[in-house]
Short mmCIF file of C-alpha atoms in Angstrom, two decimals:
data_model
loop_
_atom_site.label_atom_id
_atom_site.label_comp_id
_atom_site.label_asym_id
_atom_site.label_seq_id
_atom_site.Cartn_x
_atom_site.Cartn_y
_atom_site.Cartn_z
CA MET Z 1 -12.42 33.47 10.23
CA GLU Z 2 -13.94 31.84 7.15
CA TYR Z 3 -10.48 31.28 5.69
CA LYS Z 4 -9.31 29.62 8.89
CA SER Z 5 -12.41 27.44 8.96
CA GLU Z 6 -11.79 26.28 5.40
CA LYS Z 7 -8.21 25.34 6.28
CA LYS Z 8 -9.01 23.41 9.47
CA TRP Z 9 -8.77 20.13 7.57
CA LEU Z 10 -5.04 20.66 6.95
CA VAL Z 11 -3.84 19.80 10.47
CA PRO Z 12 -5.57 16.40 10.77
CA PHE Z 13 -4.68 15.70 7.15
CA ALA Z 14 -0.99 16.40 7.84
CA ALA Z 15 -1.12 14.14 10.90
CA ALA Z 16 -2.62 11.34 8.79
CA LEU Z 17 0.10 11.84 6.16
CA PHE Z 18 2.82 11.55 8.80
CA ALA Z 19 1.21 8.35 10.05
CA MET Z 20 1.22 6.99 6.49
CA LEU Z 21 4.91 7.89 6.12
CA CYS Z 22 5.87 6.00 9.28
CA LEU Z 23 3.60 3.03 8.55
CA GLN Z 24 4.85 2.50 5.00
CA MET Z 25 8.54 2.80 5.90
CA SER Z 26 8.46 -0.74 7.24
CA ASN Z 27 5.82 -2.20 4.92
CA LEU Z 28 7.45 -1.02 1.68
CA GLY Z 29 11.01 -0.59 2.91
CA PHE Z 30 11.85 -3.90 4.57
CA SER Z 31 12.26 -5.95 1.36
CA PRO Z 32 16.12 -5.60 1.29
CA LEU Z 33 16.08 -7.72 4.47
CA LEU Z 34 14.35 -10.65 2.76
CA PRO Z 35 17.46 -12.31 1.22
CA SER Z 36 19.09 -12.37 4.69
CA ILE Z 37 15.95 -13.79 6.29
CA GLN Z 38 15.77 -16.39 3.52
CA LYS Z 39 19.37 -17.49 4.08
CA GLU Z 40 19.17 -17.56 7.89
CA PHE Z 41 16.06 -19.76 7.96
CA ASP Z 42 17.00 -21.70 4.77
CA LEU Z 43 13.77 -20.84 2.94
CA ASN Z 44 12.78 -21.65 -0.63
CA TYR Z 45 11.00 -19.10 -2.82
CA SER Z 46 7.57 -20.58 -2.09
CA GLN Z 47 8.16 -19.94 1.62
CA ILE Z 48 9.30 -16.40 0.87
CA GLY Z 49 6.09 -16.02 -1.12
CA LEU Z 50 4.09 -17.19 1.90
CA PHE Z 51 6.01 -14.89 4.24
CA THR Z 52 5.43 -11.81 2.10
CA GLY Z 53 1.96 -12.99 1.08
CA MET Z 54 0.94 -12.94 4.75
CA TYR Z 55 0.11 -9.32 3.93
CA GLY Z 56 -2.72 -10.58 1.74
CA ILE Z 57 -3.90 -13.34 4.09
CA ILE Z 58 -4.34 -10.87 6.94
CA ALA Z 59 -6.08 -8.41 4.62
CA ILE Z 60 -8.60 -11.09 3.60
CA PHE Z 61 -9.63 -11.73 7.20
CA LEU Z 62 -9.31 -8.25 8.72
CA SER Z 63 -10.31 -5.75 6.01
CA LEU Z 64 -14.07 -5.93 6.54
CA PRO Z 65 -13.81 -6.07 10.36
CA THR Z 66 -11.55 -3.02 10.16
CA GLY Z 67 -14.16 -1.09 8.19
CA ILE Z 68 -16.83 -2.07 10.71
CA SER Z 69 -14.54 -1.10 13.61
CA ILE Z 70 -13.91 2.31 12.07
CA LYS Z 71 -17.65 2.82 11.64
CA LYS Z 72 -18.23 1.92 15.31
CA TRP Z 73 -15.30 3.53 17.11
CA GLY Z 74 -13.90 6.06 14.66
CA GLU Z 75 -10.73 6.10 12.59
CA LYS Z 76 -8.54 7.75 15.24
CA THR Z 77 -9.12 5.07 17.87
CA VAL Z 78 -8.60 2.24 15.39
CA LEU Z 79 -5.44 3.89 14.02
CA LEU Z 80 -3.89 4.25 17.47
CA ALA Z 81 -4.66 0.62 18.31
CA GLY Z 82 -3.36 -0.61 14.95
CA THR Z 83 -0.09 1.30 15.20
CA SER Z 84 0.52 -0.11 18.68
CA ILE Z 85 0.11 -3.64 17.28
CA VAL Z 86 2.54 -2.80 14.45
CA ILE Z 87 5.20 -1.82 16.98
CA ILE Z 88 4.72 -5.06 18.93
CA GLY Z 89 4.84 -7.15 15.75
CA LEU Z 90 8.04 -5.53 14.49
CA LEU Z 91 9.74 -6.04 17.84
CA LEU Z 92 8.75 -9.71 17.95
CA LEU Z 93 9.79 -10.30 14.33
CA SER Z 94 13.26 -8.97 15.03
CA GLN Z 95 13.60 -11.66 17.72
CA SER Z 96 12.29 -14.61 15.65
CA THR Z 97 14.20 -17.88 16.03
CA ASP Z 98 12.79 -19.90 13.10
CA PHE Z 99 10.46 -19.62 10.11
CA ASN Z 100 7.29 -20.47 12.06
CA SER Z 101 7.90 -17.78 14.67
CA ALA Z 102 8.85 -15.29 11.96
CA LEU Z 103 5.63 -16.07 10.10
CA THR Z 104 3.56 -15.63 13.27
CA ASN Z 105 5.23 -12.34 14.15
CA ARG Z 106 4.85 -11.11 10.57
CA ALA Z 107 1.12 -11.84 10.94
CA ILE Z 108 0.94 -9.73 14.12
CA TRP Z 109 2.75 -6.86 12.40
CA ILE Z 110 0.51 -6.96 9.33
CA ALA Z 111 -2.65 -7.25 11.44
CA GLY Z 112 -1.77 -3.93 13.02
CA TYR Z 113 -0.81 -2.55 9.63
CA ARG Z 114 -4.20 -3.47 8.17
CA PHE Z 115 -6.12 -1.60 10.89
CA SER Z 116 -3.79 1.39 10.55
CA PHE Z 117 -3.73 1.55 6.75
CA ILE Z 118 -7.50 1.50 6.27
CA SER Z 119 -7.90 4.03 9.08
CA ILE Z 120 -5.46 6.40 7.37
CA LEU Z 121 -7.18 6.04 3.99
CA THR Z 122 -10.51 6.74 5.67
CA ALA Z 123 -9.08 9.74 7.51
CA VAL Z 124 -7.62 11.20 4.33
CA SER Z 125 -10.80 10.61 2.35
CA LEU Z 126 -12.92 12.30 5.02
CA THR Z 127 -10.73 15.28 5.84
CA ALA Z 128 -9.90 16.46 2.31
CA PRO Z 129 -12.38 18.49 0.20
CA SER Z 130 -14.02 16.55 -2.63
CA HIS Z 131 -12.63 18.75 -5.40
CA LEU Z 132 -9.08 17.95 -4.27
CA LYS Z 133 -9.55 14.18 -3.92
CA GLY Z 134 -7.31 13.17 -6.82
CA ARG Z 135 -4.49 15.49 -5.82
CA VAL Z 136 -4.83 14.44 -2.19
CA MET Z 137 -4.47 10.76 -3.09
CA GLY Z 138 -1.51 11.76 -5.25
CA ILE Z 139 0.08 13.35 -2.20
CA VAL Z 140 -0.70 10.26 -0.13
CA GLY Z 141 0.99 8.13 -2.77
CA ALA Z 142 3.98 10.47 -2.87
CA VAL Z 143 4.34 10.25 0.91
CA SER Z 144 4.15 6.45 0.77
CA SER Z 145 6.81 6.50 -1.94
CA LEU Z 146 8.99 8.75 0.19
CA ALA Z 147 8.57 6.23 3.01
CA SER Z 148 10.15 3.53 0.88
CA VAL Z 149 12.89 5.88 -0.33
CA ILE Z 150 13.80 6.39 3.33
CA GLY Z 151 12.92 2.96 4.68
CA ALA Z 152 14.69 0.69 2.19
CA PRO Z 153 18.19 2.25 2.53
CA LEU Z 154 17.69 2.54 6.29
CA ALA Z 155 16.97 -1.18 6.64
CA GLY Z 156 19.65 -2.11 4.11
CA SER Z 157 22.40 -0.10 5.79
CA LEU Z 158 21.50 -1.31 9.28
CA ALA Z 159 21.44 -4.91 8.02
CA GLU Z 160 24.83 -4.54 6.31
CA SER Z 161 26.37 -3.17 9.51
CA PHE Z 162 24.60 -5.04 12.32
CA GLY Z 163 22.47 -7.82 10.79
CA TRP Z 164 18.91 -7.99 9.51
CA ARG Z 165 17.35 -8.06 12.99
CA TYR Z 166 18.53 -4.53 13.67
CA GLY Z 167 16.96 -3.38 10.41
CA PHE Z 168 13.60 -3.17 12.20
CA ALA Z 169 14.82 -0.84 14.97
CA GLY Z 170 14.38 2.35 12.96
CA TYR Z 171 10.84 1.37 11.98
CA ILE Z 172 9.84 0.87 15.60
CA ALA Z 173 11.10 4.35 16.49
CA THR Z 174 9.21 6.07 13.67
CA ASP Z 175 5.99 4.24 14.51
CA ILE Z 176 6.23 5.52 18.07
CA LEU Z 177 6.47 9.05 16.67
CA SER Z 178 3.39 8.29 14.56
CA LEU Z 179 1.42 7.36 17.68
CA ILE Z 180 2.30 10.68 19.27
CA ALA Z 181 1.36 12.70 16.17
CA ILE Z 182 -2.04 11.04 15.75
CA TYR Z 183 -2.92 11.28 19.42
CA PHE Z 184 -2.23 15.01 19.66
CA PHE Z 185 -2.93 16.36 16.18
CA TYR Z 186 -5.55 14.23 14.46
CA THR Z 187 -9.12 15.46 15.02
CA ARG Z 188 -12.28 15.34 12.95
CA GLN Z 189 -13.25 18.90 12.07
CA SER Z 190 -15.58 20.88 9.81
CA GLN Z 191 -14.64 20.79 6.15
CA GLY Z 192 -16.38 24.04 5.29
CA GLU Z 193 -17.12 23.40 1.63
CA VAL Z 194 -19.75 20.71 2.20
CA GLY Z 195 -21.13 22.09 5.43
CA SER Z 196 -19.67 19.50 7.79
CA LEU Z 197 -17.15 16.74 7.65
CA HIS Z 198 -18.47 13.21 7.19
CA GLN Z 199 -17.76 11.86 10.66
CA VAL Z 200 -16.89 8.21 10.86
CA GLY Z 201 -18.65 6.63 13.81
CA GLU Z 202 -21.01 9.58 14.29
CA LYS Z 203 -24.22 7.92 15.45
CA THR Z 204 -26.47 10.83 14.54
CA GLU Z 205 -25.66 10.49 10.87
CA LYS Z 206 -27.92 8.04 9.00
CA SER Z 207 -26.63 6.13 6.02
CA THR Z 208 -29.12 5.09 3.34
CA VAL Z 209 -26.76 2.82 1.38
CA ASN Z 210 -24.87 -0.26 2.53
CA ALA Z 211 -21.43 -0.42 0.91
CA PHE Z 212 -21.43 -4.22 1.05
CA LYS Z 213 -24.50 -4.34 -1.22
CA VAL Z 214 -23.20 -2.03 -3.96
CA PRO Z 215 -21.89 -4.07 -6.95
CA TYR Z 216 -19.67 -1.26 -8.20
CA VAL Z 217 -17.80 -1.20 -4.88
CA TRP Z 218 -16.90 -4.87 -5.34
CA GLY Z 219 -16.17 -4.41 -9.03
CA LEU Z 220 -13.83 -1.52 -8.37
CA GLY Z 221 -12.17 -3.50 -5.59
CA LEU Z 222 -11.55 -6.40 -7.97
CA VAL Z 223 -10.00 -4.12 -10.59
CA ILE Z 224 -7.85 -2.32 -8.02
CA SER Z 225 -6.64 -5.63 -6.59
CA MET Z 226 -5.64 -7.03 -9.99
CA ALA Z 227 -4.06 -3.80 -11.26
CA GLY Z 228 -2.12 -3.34 -8.03
CA MET Z 229 -0.79 -6.90 -7.82
CA SER Z 230 2.49 -5.88 -9.44
CA SER Z 231 3.33 -3.19 -6.89
CA LEU Z 232 3.83 -5.23 -3.71
CA THR Z 233 4.89 -8.42 -5.52
CA ILE Z 234 7.70 -6.64 -7.35
CA THR Z 235 8.68 -4.77 -4.18
CA TYR Z 236 9.10 -8.03 -2.31
CA PHE Z 237 10.77 -10.10 -5.06
CA VAL Z 238 13.09 -7.62 -6.79
CA PRO Z 239 15.75 -8.04 -4.04
CA SER Z 240 15.61 -11.84 -4.38
CA ALA Z 241 15.62 -11.69 -8.19
CA GLY Z 242 18.47 -9.18 -8.24
CA ASP Z 243 20.48 -11.37 -5.87
CA ALA Z 244 19.79 -14.63 -7.74
CA ILE Z 245 20.19 -13.36 -11.32
CA PHE Z 246 22.77 -10.58 -11.07
CA GLY Z 247 24.40 -11.18 -7.67
CA MET Z 248 23.31 -7.80 -6.31
CA THR Z 249 24.02 -6.78 -2.71
CA LYS Z 250 21.41 -5.52 -0.21
CA THR Z 251 22.53 -1.96 -0.88
CA GLN Z 252 22.10 -2.38 -4.65
CA THR Z 253 18.62 -3.89 -4.37
CA ALA Z 254 17.65 -1.24 -1.84
CA TRP Z 255 18.72 1.34 -4.44
CA ILE Z 256 16.28 -0.15 -6.99
CA ILE Z 257 13.41 -0.02 -4.49
CA SER Z 258 14.32 3.53 -3.49
CA MET Z 259 14.59 4.75 -7.08
CA GLY Z 260 11.26 3.14 -7.95
CA TYR Z 261 9.46 4.89 -5.14
CA LEU Z 262 11.45 8.08 -5.68
CA LEU Z 263 10.12 8.19 -9.24
CA ALA Z 264 6.68 7.43 -7.82
CA ILE Z 265 6.68 10.77 -5.97
CA PRO Z 266 6.39 13.02 -9.08
CA VAL Z 267 4.31 10.36 -10.85
CA ASN Z 268 1.79 10.37 -7.98
CA LEU Z 269 1.66 14.15 -7.85
CA LEU Z 270 1.21 14.50 -11.62
CA ALA Z 271 -1.36 11.71 -11.65
CA GLY Z 272 -3.33 13.48 -8.93
CA TYR Z 273 -3.25 16.73 -10.89
CA PHE Z 274 -4.40 15.15 -14.15
CA SER Z 275 -6.98 13.08 -12.28
CA ASP Z 276 -8.67 16.19 -10.86
CA LYS Z 277 -8.23 18.41 -13.90
CA TYR Z 278 -9.10 15.95 -16.66
CA SER Z 279 -10.20 12.38 -15.93
CA LYS Z 280 -9.59 9.94 -13.09
CA TRP Z 281 -10.31 6.96 -15.32
CA TRP Z 282 -7.97 7.95 -18.16
CA THR Z 283 -5.25 8.71 -15.64
CA VAL Z 284 -5.60 5.20 -14.21
CA ILE Z 285 -5.64 3.68 -17.71
CA THR Z 286 -2.41 5.47 -18.64
CA LEU Z 287 -0.63 4.42 -15.44
CA THR Z 288 -1.73 0.80 -15.85
CA THR Z 289 -0.58 0.64 -19.47
CA ILE Z 290 2.89 1.95 -18.65
CA GLY Z 291 3.14 -0.56 -15.80
CA ILE Z 292 2.33 -3.44 -18.18
CA ILE Z 293 5.12 -2.36 -20.53
CA GLY Z 294 7.56 -2.31 -17.60
CA LEU Z 295 6.51 -5.82 -16.54
CA TYR Z 296 7.36 -7.14 -19.99
CA PHE Z 297 10.98 -5.96 -19.73
CA LEU Z 298 11.57 -7.48 -16.28
CA SER Z 299 12.55 -10.73 -18.00
CA SER Z 300 15.59 -9.04 -19.59
CA ARG Z 301 19.02 -10.46 -18.74
CA ASP Z 302 20.55 -7.02 -19.15
CA GLU Z 303 21.05 -5.63 -15.64
CA VAL Z 304 20.41 -2.02 -16.68
CA VAL Z 305 17.16 -2.93 -18.45
CA PHE Z 306 16.07 -5.03 -15.45
CA LYS Z 307 16.71 -2.16 -13.05
CA GLY Z 308 14.90 0.33 -15.29
CA ALA Z 309 11.90 -1.97 -15.74
CA ALA Z 310 11.63 -2.60 -12.00
CA ILE Z 311 11.78 1.13 -11.26
CA VAL Z 312 9.04 1.88 -13.82
CA VAL Z 313 6.76 -0.90 -12.55
CA LEU Z 314 7.17 0.18 -8.93
CA ALA Z 315 6.46 3.84 -9.68
CA PHE Z 316 3.51 3.54 -12.04
CA SER Z 317 1.72 0.58 -10.45
CA PHE Z 318 1.93 2.26 -7.05
CA ALA Z 319 0.54 5.52 -8.44
CA CYS Z 320 -2.21 3.57 -10.19
CA THR Z 321 -3.34 1.99 -6.91
CA ASN Z 322 -3.50 5.36 -5.18
CA GLN Z 323 -5.58 6.92 -7.94
CA ASN Z 324 -7.96 3.97 -7.81
CA TYR Z 325 -8.44 4.71 -4.12
CA SER Z 326 -9.41 8.28 -5.01
CA ILE Z 327 -12.20 6.85 -7.19
CA ALA Z 328 -13.23 4.56 -4.33
CA GLY Z 329 -13.45 7.54 -1.99
CA GLU Z 330 -16.08 9.10 -4.25
CA LEU Z 331 -18.41 6.08 -4.42
CA LEU Z 332 -19.99 6.39 -0.97
CA LYS Z 333 -19.36 8.96 1.74
CA GLY Z 334 -20.15 9.36 5.42
CA ARG Z 335 -20.20 6.37 7.73
CA GLU Z 336 -19.92 3.95 4.80
CA THR Z 337 -16.51 5.28 3.69
CA GLY Z 338 -14.73 2.95 6.09
CA ASN Z 339 -16.69 -0.01 4.73
CA VAL Z 340 -15.87 0.96 1.13
CA MET Z 341 -12.18 1.04 2.01
CA GLY Z 342 -12.63 -2.27 3.83
CA VAL Z 343 -14.09 -3.95 0.74
CA ILE Z 344 -11.34 -2.55 -1.47
CA SER Z 345 -8.72 -3.67 1.03
CA LEU Z 346 -10.21 -7.17 1.26
CA LEU Z 347 -9.98 -7.76 -2.48
CA THR Z 348 -6.57 -6.10 -2.65
CA GLY Z 349 -5.47 -8.46 0.10
CA ILE Z 350 -6.38 -11.49 -1.98
CA SER Z 351 -4.12 -10.34 -4.80
CA ALA Z 352 -1.42 -9.32 -2.31
CA TYR Z 353 -1.37 -12.95 -1.15
CA MET Z 354 -1.76 -14.60 -4.55
CA GLY Z 355 0.90 -12.48 -6.29
CA PRO Z 356 3.93 -13.34 -4.11
CA GLN Z 357 2.70 -16.90 -3.52
CA LEU Z 358 2.26 -17.72 -7.21
CA LEU Z 359 5.50 -15.98 -8.15
CA GLY Z 360 7.38 -17.99 -5.52
CA VAL Z 361 5.85 -21.29 -6.65
CA LEU Z 362 6.59 -20.55 -10.32
CA ARG Z 363 10.18 -19.64 -9.42
CA ASP Z 364 10.66 -22.97 -7.62
CA ARG Z 365 8.99 -24.97 -10.41
CA THR Z 366 10.68 -23.32 -13.41
CA GLY Z 367 14.01 -22.29 -11.90
CA ASN Z 368 13.67 -18.65 -13.02
CA PHE Z 369 11.45 -15.61 -12.47
CA ASP Z 370 10.21 -15.10 -16.05
CA ALA Z 371 7.01 -17.14 -15.71
CA GLY Z 372 6.10 -15.08 -12.64
CA TRP Z 373 6.68 -11.77 -14.39
CA TYR Z 374 4.51 -12.83 -17.34
CA MET Z 375 1.78 -14.11 -15.01
CA ILE Z 376 1.54 -10.73 -13.30
CA MET Z 377 1.60 -8.93 -16.64
CA THR Z 378 -1.36 -11.03 -17.82
CA ILE Z 379 -3.38 -10.33 -14.66
CA VAL Z 380 -2.74 -6.59 -14.86
CA SER Z 381 -3.73 -6.64 -18.55
CA ILE Z 382 -7.05 -8.26 -17.63
CA ALA Z 383 -7.52 -5.54 -14.99
CA LEU Z 384 -7.00 -2.91 -17.69
CA GLY Z 385 -9.94 -4.40 -19.58
CA GLY Z 386 -12.00 -4.26 -16.39
CA ILE Z 387 -11.15 -0.58 -15.97
CA PHE Z 388 -12.57 0.18 -19.42
CA ILE Z 389 -15.78 -1.66 -18.48
CA LEU Z 390 -16.19 0.14 -15.14
CA LYS Z 391 -15.49 3.47 -16.82
CA LYS Z 392 -18.82 3.15 -18.64
CA PHE Z 393 -20.84 2.76 -15.45
CA VAL Z 394 -19.02 4.64 -12.67
CA LYS Z 395 -18.62 8.40 -12.96
CA ALA Z 396 -15.34 9.69 -11.53
#
């Protein structure tokens, strides 16, 4: 009986992982569709930056309200509502007639994504035992990577055969499956090791610390946002860069995205292992450093080097972000966990908007992508310095 009690967290954890898989298939996998969307609506790179950067704009406005909503209603309710909005947004986006409608529908999709993503991170952080936090976030990162490995070729192949609008059909179907899994299999249960699970939205539990008033929460959020800027920005712009510089097809650019996130699977798992066994901070430092090296080589005019650099940046920057979230999950627990994730998500959202937007503007102004790559490399390098500073004050 004791063994079964200790393992009760596995079922809701697995349900949350499946939800993450379905959610990230569209978020990380749709980038091969961007060149087609750009051509159909005759967009410049600044507009593509705005379209992809909508991810960050929505995060800025909805991250804190999402954390508050989770605290009030619980992560399951918010996740179900968010996933429903994602499905509606994807359906509307596939029917867009011009750039303005596409931008609006992208905003609806990402609004639902924001509620869902923070809910899943909260669910994972609350269901998993503390001593497995690093490995658990490694698994979460691996699942997200797998989502892109599946999602990018799926969208690319559907777009090649039927047009970019049909590329969203598979994502809608998987998100419906996610709704079913969360509704029936996600519950908040006893964790065993710490006595009881930290229940989000449990009114009987009193919190003595306000996450919004803890400087280290904001400091960690700033570092995570800067260090993770390369992940989504490169994901969104590699297809456009590959098309413009090397004349790559949707299938070829989808292959780069898939290989990057395929490599991210073992990188995430190994990072989680080393994070728990040795040091979370040194694991993050190592991942960030490798990502910076990869960013430097993105400016190469050798196609093989470009592909290799993009794959390395995607894998290691994505793993870095996930391990930073494992540190965030240890700062404050209980009802404030949702608010911690909300703060982190808010600051990450700012960089998720600024990265694609600045890269798009620099591409239009300079006529090439090099200035954008170097800009991101500089920002991530500054974040690395911030990590060393936080390491002195935050135990992880």
